[in-house]
CSV table of C-alpha atoms and ligand atoms in Angstrom, one decimal:
chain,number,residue,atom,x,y,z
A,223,UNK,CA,-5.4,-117.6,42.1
A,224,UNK,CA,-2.4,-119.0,40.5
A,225,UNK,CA,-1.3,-117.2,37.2
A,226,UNK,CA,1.1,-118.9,34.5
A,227,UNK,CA,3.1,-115.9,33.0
A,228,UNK,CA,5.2,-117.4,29.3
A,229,UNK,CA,7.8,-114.3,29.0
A,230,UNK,CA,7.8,-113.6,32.5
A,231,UNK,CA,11.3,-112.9,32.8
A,232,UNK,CA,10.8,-110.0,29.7
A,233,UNK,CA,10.4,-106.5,30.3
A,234,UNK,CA,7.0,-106.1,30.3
A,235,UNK,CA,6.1,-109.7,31.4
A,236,UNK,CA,8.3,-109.0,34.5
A,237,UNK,CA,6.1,-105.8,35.3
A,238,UNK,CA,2.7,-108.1,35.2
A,239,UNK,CA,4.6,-110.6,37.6
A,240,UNK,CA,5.1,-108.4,40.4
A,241,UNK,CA,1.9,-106.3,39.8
A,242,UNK,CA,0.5,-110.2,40.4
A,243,UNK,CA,2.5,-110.7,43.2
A,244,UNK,CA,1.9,-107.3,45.2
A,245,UNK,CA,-2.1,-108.5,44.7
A,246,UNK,CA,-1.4,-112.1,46.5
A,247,UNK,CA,-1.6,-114.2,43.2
A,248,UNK,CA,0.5,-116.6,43.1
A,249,UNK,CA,2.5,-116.8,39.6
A,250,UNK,CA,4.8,-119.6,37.5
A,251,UNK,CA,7.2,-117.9,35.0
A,252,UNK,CA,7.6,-120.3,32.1
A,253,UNK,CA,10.2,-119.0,30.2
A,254,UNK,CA,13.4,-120.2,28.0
A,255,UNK,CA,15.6,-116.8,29.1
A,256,UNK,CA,16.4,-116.2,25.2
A,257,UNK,CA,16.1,-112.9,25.9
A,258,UNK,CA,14.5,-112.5,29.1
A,259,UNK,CA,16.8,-112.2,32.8
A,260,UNK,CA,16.2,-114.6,35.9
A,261,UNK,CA,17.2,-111.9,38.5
A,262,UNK,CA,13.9,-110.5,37.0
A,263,UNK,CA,12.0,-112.8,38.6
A,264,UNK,CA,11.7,-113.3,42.7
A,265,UNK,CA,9.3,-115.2,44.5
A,266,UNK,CA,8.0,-116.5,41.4
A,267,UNK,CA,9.2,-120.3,40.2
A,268,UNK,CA,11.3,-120.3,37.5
A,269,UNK,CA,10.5,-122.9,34.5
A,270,UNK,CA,12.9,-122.6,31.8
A,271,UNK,CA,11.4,-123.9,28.8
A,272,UNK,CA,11.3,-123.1,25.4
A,273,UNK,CA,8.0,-123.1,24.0
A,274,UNK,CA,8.9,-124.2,20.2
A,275,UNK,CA,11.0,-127.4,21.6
A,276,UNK,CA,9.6,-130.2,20.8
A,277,UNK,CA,7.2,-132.0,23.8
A,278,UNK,CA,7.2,-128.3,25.1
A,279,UNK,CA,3.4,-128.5,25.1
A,280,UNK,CA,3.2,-131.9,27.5
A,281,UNK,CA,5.7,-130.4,29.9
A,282,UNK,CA,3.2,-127.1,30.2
A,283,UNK,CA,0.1,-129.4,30.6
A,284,UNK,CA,2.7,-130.9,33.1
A,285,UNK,CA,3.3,-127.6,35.0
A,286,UNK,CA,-0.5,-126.2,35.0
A,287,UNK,CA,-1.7,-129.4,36.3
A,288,UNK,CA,1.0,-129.5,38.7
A,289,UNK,CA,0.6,-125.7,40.0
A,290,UNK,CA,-3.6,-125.9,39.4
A,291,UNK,CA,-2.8,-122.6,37.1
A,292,UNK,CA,-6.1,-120.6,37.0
A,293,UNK,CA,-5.1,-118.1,34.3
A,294,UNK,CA,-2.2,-117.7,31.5
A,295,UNK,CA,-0.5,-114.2,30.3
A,296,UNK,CA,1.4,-115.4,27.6
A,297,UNK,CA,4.4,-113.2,26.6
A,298,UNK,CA,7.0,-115.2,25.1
A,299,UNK,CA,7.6,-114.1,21.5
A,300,UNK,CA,10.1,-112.2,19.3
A,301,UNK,CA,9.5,-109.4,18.9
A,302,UNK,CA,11.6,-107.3,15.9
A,303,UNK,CA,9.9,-106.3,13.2
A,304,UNK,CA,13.6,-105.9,11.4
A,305,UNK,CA,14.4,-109.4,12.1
A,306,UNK,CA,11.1,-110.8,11.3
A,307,UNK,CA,11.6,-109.7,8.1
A,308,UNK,CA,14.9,-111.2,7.5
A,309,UNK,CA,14.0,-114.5,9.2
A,310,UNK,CA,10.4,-114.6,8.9
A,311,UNK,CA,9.7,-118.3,9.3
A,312,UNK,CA,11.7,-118.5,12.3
A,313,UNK,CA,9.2,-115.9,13.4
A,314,UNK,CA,6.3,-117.7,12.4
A,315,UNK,CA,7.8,-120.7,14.6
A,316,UNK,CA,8.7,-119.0,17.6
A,317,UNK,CA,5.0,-116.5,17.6
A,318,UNK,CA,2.5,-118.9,16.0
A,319,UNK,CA,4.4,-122.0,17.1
A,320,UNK,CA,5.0,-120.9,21.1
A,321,UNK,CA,1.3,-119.7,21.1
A,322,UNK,CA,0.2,-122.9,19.5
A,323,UNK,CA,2.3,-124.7,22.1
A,324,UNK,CA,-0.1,-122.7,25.1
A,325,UNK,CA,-3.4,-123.3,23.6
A,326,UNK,CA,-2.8,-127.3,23.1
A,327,UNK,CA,-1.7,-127.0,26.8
A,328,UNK,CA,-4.4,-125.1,28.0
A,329,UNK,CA,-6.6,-126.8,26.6
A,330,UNK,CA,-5.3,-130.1,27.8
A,331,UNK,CA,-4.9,-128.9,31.2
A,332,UNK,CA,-8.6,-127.0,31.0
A,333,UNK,CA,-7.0,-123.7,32.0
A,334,UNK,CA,-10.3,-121.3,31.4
A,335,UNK,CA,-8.8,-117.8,30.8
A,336,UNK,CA,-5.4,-116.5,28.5
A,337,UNK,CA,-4.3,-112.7,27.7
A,338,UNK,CA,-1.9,-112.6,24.9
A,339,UNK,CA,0.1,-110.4,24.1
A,340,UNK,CA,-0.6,-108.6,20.5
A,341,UNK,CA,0.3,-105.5,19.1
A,342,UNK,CA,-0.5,-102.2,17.2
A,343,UNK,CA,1.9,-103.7,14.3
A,344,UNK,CA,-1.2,-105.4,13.3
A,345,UNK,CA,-3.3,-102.5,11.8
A,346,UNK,CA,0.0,-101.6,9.4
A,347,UNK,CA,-0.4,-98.1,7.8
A,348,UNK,CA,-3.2,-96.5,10.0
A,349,UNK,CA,-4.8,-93.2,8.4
A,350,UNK,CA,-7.3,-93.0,11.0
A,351,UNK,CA,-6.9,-90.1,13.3
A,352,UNK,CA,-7.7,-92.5,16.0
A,353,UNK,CA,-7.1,-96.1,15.6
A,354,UNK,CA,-10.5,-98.3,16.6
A,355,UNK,CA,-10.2,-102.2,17.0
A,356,UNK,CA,-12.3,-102.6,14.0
A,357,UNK,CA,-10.0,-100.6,11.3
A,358,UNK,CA,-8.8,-102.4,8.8
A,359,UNK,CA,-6.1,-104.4,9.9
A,360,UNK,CA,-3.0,-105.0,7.1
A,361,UNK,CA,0.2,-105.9,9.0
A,362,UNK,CA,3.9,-104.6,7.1
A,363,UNK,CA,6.0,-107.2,8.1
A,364,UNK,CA,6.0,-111.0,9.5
A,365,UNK,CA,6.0,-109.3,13.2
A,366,UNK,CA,2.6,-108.2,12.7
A,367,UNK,CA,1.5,-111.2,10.9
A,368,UNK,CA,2.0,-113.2,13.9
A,369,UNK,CA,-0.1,-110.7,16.1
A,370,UNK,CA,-2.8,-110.9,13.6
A,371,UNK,CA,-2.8,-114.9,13.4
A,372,UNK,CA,-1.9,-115.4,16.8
A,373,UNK,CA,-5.3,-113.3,17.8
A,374,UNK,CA,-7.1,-115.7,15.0
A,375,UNK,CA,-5.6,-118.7,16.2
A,376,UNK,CA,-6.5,-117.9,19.9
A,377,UNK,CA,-9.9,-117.3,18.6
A,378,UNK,CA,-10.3,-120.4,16.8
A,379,UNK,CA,-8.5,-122.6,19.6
A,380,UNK,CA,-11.3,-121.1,21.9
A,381,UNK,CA,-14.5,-121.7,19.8
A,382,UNK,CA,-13.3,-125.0,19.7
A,383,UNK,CA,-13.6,-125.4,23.8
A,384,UNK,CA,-10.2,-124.1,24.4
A,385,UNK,CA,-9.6,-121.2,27.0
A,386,UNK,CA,-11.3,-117.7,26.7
A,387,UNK,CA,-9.0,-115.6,25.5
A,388,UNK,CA,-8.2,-111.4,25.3
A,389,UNK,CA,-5.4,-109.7,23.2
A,390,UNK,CA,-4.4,-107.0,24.0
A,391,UNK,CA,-3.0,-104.8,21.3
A,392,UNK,CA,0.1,-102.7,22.6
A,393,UNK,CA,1.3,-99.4,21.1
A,394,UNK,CA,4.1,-98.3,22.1
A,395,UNK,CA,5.5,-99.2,25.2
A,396,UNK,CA,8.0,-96.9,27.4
A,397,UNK,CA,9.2,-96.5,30.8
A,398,UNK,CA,10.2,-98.9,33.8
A,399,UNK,CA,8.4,-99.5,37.3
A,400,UNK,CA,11.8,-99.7,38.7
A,401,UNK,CA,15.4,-98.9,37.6
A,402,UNK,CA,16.2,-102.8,37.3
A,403,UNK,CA,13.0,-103.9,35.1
A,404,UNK,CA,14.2,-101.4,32.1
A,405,UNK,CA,13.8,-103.1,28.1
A,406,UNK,CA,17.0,-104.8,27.6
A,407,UNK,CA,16.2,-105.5,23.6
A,408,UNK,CA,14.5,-101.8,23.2
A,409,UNK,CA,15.2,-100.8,19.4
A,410,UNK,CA,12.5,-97.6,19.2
A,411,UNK,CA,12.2,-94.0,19.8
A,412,UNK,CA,13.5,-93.4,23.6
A,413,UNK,CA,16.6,-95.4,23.8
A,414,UNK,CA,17.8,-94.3,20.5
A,415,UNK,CA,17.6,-91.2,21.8
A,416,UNK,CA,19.0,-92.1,24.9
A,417,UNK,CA,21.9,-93.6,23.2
A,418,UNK,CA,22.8,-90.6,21.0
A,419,UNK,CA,23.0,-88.1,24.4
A,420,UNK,CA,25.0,-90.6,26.0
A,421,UNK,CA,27.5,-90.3,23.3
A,422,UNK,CA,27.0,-86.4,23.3
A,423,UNK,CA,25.1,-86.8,19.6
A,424,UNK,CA,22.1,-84.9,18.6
A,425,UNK,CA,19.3,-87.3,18.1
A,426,UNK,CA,18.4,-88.0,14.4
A,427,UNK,CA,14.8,-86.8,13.7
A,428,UNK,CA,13.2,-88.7,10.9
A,429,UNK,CA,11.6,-86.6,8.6
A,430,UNK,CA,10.4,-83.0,9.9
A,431,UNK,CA,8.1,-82.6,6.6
A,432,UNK,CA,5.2,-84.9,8.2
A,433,UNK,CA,1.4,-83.5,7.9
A,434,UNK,CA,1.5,-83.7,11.9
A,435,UNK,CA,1.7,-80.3,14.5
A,436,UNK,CA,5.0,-79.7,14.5
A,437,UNK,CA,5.9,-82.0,10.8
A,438,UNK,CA,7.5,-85.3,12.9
A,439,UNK,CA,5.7,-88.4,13.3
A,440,UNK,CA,3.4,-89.0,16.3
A,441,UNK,CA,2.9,-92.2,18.3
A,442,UNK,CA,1.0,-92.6,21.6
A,443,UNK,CA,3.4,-94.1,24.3
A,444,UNK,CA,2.2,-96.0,26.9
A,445,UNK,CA,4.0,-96.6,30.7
A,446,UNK,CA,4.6,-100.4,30.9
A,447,UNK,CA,3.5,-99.9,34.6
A,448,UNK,CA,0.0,-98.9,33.0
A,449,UNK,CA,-0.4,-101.6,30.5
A,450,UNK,CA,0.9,-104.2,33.4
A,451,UNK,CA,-2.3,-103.0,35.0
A,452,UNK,CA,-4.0,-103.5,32.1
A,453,UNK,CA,-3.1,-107.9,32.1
A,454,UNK,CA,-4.9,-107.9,35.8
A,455,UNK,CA,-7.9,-105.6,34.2
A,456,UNK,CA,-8.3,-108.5,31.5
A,457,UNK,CA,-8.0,-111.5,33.9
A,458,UNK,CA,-10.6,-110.7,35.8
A,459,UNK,CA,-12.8,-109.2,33.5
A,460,UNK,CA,-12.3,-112.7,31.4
A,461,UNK,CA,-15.1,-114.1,34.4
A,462,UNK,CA,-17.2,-112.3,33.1
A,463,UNK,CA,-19.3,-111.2,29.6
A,464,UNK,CA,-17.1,-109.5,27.7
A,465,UNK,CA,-18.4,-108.5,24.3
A,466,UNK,CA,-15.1,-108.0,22.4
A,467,UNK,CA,-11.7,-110.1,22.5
A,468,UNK,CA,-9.2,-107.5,21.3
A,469,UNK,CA,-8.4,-104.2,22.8
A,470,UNK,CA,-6.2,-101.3,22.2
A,471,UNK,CA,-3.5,-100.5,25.1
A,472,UNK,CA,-2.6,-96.9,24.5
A,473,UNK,CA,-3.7,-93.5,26.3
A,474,UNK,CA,-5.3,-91.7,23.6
A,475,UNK,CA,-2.6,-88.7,23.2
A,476,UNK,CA,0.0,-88.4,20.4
A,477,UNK,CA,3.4,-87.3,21.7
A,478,UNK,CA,5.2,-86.3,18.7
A,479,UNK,CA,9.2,-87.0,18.0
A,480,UNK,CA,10.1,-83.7,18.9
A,481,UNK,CA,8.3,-83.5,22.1
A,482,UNK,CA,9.9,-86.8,23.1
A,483,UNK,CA,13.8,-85.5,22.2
A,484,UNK,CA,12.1,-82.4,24.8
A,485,UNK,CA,11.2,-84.6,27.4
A,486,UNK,CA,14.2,-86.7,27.0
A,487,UNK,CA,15.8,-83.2,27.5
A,488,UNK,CA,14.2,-82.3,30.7
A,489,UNK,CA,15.1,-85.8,31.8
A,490,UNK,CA,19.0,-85.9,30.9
A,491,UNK,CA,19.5,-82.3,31.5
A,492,UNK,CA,21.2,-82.5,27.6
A,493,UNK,CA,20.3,-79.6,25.5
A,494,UNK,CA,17.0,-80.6,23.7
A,495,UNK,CA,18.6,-79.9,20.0
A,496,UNK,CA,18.2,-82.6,16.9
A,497,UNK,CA,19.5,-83.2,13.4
A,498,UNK,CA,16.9,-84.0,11.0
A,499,UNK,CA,17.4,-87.1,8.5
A,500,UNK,CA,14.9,-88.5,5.2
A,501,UNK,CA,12.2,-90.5,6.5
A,502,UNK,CA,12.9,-94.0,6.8
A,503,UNK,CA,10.5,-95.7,4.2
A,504,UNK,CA,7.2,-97.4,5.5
A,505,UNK,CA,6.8,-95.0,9.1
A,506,UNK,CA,2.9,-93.5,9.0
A,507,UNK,CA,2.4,-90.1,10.3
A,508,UNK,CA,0.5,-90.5,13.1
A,509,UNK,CA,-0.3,-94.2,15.2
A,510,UNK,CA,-1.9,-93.4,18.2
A,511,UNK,CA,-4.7,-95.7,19.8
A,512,UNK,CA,-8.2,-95.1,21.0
A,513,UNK,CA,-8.3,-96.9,24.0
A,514,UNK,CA,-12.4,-96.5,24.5
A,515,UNK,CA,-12.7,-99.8,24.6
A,516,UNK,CA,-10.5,-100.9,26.6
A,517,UNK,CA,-11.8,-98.2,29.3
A,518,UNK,CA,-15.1,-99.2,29.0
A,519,UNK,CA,-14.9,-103.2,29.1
A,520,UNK,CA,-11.7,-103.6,30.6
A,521,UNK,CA,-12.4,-100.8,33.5
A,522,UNK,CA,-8.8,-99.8,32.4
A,523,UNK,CA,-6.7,-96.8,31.9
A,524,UNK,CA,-3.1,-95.1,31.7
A,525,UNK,CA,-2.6,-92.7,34.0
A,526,UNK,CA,1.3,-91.7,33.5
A,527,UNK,CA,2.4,-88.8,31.1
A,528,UNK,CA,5.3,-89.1,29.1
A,529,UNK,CA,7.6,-87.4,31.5
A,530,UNK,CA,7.1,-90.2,34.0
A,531,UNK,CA,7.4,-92.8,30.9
A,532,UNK,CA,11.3,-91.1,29.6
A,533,UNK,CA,12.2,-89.9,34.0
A,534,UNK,CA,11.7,-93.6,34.9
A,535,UNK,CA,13.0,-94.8,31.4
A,536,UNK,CA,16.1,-93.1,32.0
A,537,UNK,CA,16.6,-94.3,35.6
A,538,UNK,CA,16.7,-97.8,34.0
A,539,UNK,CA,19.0,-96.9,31.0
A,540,UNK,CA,21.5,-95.6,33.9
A,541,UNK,CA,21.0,-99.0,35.9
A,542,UNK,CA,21.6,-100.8,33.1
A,543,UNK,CA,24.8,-98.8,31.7
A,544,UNK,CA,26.0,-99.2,35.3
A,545,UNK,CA,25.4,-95.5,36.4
A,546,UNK,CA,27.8,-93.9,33.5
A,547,UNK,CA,25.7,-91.6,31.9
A,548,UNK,CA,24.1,-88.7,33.1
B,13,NAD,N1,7.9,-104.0,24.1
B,13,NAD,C1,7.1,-103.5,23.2
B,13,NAD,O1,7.1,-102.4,22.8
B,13,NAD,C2,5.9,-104.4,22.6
B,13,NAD,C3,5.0,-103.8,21.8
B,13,NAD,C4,3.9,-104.7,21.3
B,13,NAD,C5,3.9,-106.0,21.7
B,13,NAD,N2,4.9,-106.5,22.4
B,13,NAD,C6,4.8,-108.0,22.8
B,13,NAD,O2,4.8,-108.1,24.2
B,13,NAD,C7,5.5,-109.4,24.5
B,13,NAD,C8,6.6,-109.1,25.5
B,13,NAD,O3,7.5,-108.2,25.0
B,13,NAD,P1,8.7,-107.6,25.8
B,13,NAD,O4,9.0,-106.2,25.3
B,13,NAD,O5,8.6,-107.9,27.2
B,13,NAD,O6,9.9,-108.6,25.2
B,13,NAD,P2,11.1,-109.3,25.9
B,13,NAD,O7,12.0,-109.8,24.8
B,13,NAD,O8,11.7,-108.5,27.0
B,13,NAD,O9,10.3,-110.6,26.6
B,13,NAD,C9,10.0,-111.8,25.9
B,13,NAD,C10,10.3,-112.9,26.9
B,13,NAD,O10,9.9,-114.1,26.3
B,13,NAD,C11,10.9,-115.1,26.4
B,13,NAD,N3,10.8,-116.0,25.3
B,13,NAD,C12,11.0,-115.6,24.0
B,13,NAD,N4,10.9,-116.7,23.2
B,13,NAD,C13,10.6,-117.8,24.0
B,13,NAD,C14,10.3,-119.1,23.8
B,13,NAD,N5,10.3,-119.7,22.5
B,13,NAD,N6,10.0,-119.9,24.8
B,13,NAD,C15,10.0,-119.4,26.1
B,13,NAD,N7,10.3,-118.1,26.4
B,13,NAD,C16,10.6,-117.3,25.3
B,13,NAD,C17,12.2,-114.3,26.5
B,13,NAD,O11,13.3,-114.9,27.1
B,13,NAD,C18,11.7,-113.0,27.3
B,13,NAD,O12,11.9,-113.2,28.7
B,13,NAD,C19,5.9,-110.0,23.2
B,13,NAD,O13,5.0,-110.9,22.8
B,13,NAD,C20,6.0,-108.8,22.2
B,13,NAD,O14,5.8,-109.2,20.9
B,13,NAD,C21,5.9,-105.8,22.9
């Protein structure tokens, strides 16, 4: 099967191409290296393209006809919530406007099946202990719009006799499958921290007052080499019935902040201590998934802890800072 992969050269979209190519697919990486990194990508061609440009959505047809593309895992987005809300129509034109830019493709070209790549920004301020696919969903910035109206989009485009399509909704991803595929853009939890022990700081804990275990936030962090796996689960399963077109990528178990600064700890070998600061304004207590779903239709689920997530997170961090920390 040949597999069109938008993003490819991203950090997560780089992790799908090689799970792809260890299988025997054969993959195109359409992608306009905004953000993404070329030496990412071996063995795969190489389109550079951006997706918002104008004709962008002839030259795709172009390259599905040309490579007979089976199947399309469409990465390319922005994807800070920060700058979406400084710049949000920008957003709206590079999310919505890139996604449009597949469907019109696919559809043109009659490629059947598209994963797309949403997120947990689109439930907003969970208070579930556990967050289903059918809680409410109220995104808190443009980001999250996009996710939401992207998966509305995709659904519309395929009632319409466009391609089937699944999103997957990502919490938070962590980790590298190898020391050169680490986040280069990461702006969350684990290279904060990283950052602060690299500069022999104490990482800044958000609030400590939190009705959670130990009174920090919790999230549910998910190896990027598991939700890779997760892409080839939806591919294939997209042959088949499935009865929902959104499902939650997450393991299930909260990590909270402090057991992250611990495990970054045990990683670094820096002394696990912290500083605590006010919360920042808008972060819920807890967000962490319940990935039944996705276990049960998808016949997917994570299997790494978060020491493997912040050990092989690290291992990148020191690639990428040429070896100096640590
Ligand atoms: N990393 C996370 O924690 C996370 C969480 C939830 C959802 N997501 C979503 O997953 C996807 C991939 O995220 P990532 O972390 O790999 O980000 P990334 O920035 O590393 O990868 C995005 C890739 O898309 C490319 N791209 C961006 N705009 C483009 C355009 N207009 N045309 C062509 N290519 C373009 C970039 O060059 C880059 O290679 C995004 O859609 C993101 O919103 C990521």
């Amino acid at each position: 099967m040949t597999v069109l992969v938008t993003g490819g050269a991203g950090y997560i979209g780089a992790h799908v191409v090689r799970l792809l190519q260890q299988r025997g697919d054969a993959v195109v990486v359409v992608d306009d290296l905004s953000s993404g990194a070329a030496g990412r990508v071996s063995g795969a061609e190489l389109v550079e393209l951006d997706l918002t440009a104008p004709h962008s959505a002839a030259r795709l047809e172009g390259v599905m006809r040309a490579h007979r593309v089976e199947a399309v895992v469409h990465f390319a987005a922005k994807k800070s919530v920060p700058e979406s809300v400084e710049r949000p129509l920008w957003y709206y034109r590079q999310n919505l406007g890139g996604l449009a830019t597949v469907l019109e493709a696919m559809t043109a070209a009659q490629v059947p099946k598209l994963v797309f790549s949403s997120s947990a920004a689109v439930y907003g301020n969970t208070t579930s202990e556990l967050v289903g696919e059918d809680d409410p969903t109220s995104p808190t910035n443009p980001y999250g719009e996009t996710k939401l109206y992207g998966e509305a989009m995709a659904r519309a485009a395929a009632v319409a006799g466009g391609p089937r399509f699944v999103g997957l909704r990502y919490f938070n991803v962590a980790g590298a499958g190898a020391p050169d595929l680490g986040d280069l853009g990461a702006n969350n939890l684990i290279p904060m921290v990283f950052e602060r022990v690299e500069q022999g700081l104490e990482p800044l804990v958000f609030g400590d007052d939190y009705p959670t275990p130990d009174g920090t936030c919790v999230r549910d962090f998910v190896h990027v080499v598991d939700l890779a796996a997760a892409h080839l689960s939806a591919i294939d399963r997209l042959s088949g019935d499935l009865a929902h077109d959104v499902f939650n990528i997450g393991t299930g178990r909260g990590y909270s902040v402090l057991e992250v600064i611990e495990a970054i700890g045990r990683a670094t070998g820096a002394p696990a201590t912290w500083q605590v600061s006010p919360r920042r304004l808008g972060d819920p207590a807890t967000v962490v998934a319940s990935p039944v779903r996705a276990n049960q239709e998808l016949g997917w689920r994570a299997d790494k802890n978060l020491d493997d997530m912040v050990g092989d997170a690290w291992a990148a961090w020191r690639v990428r800072r040429g070896g100096r920390s640590g």
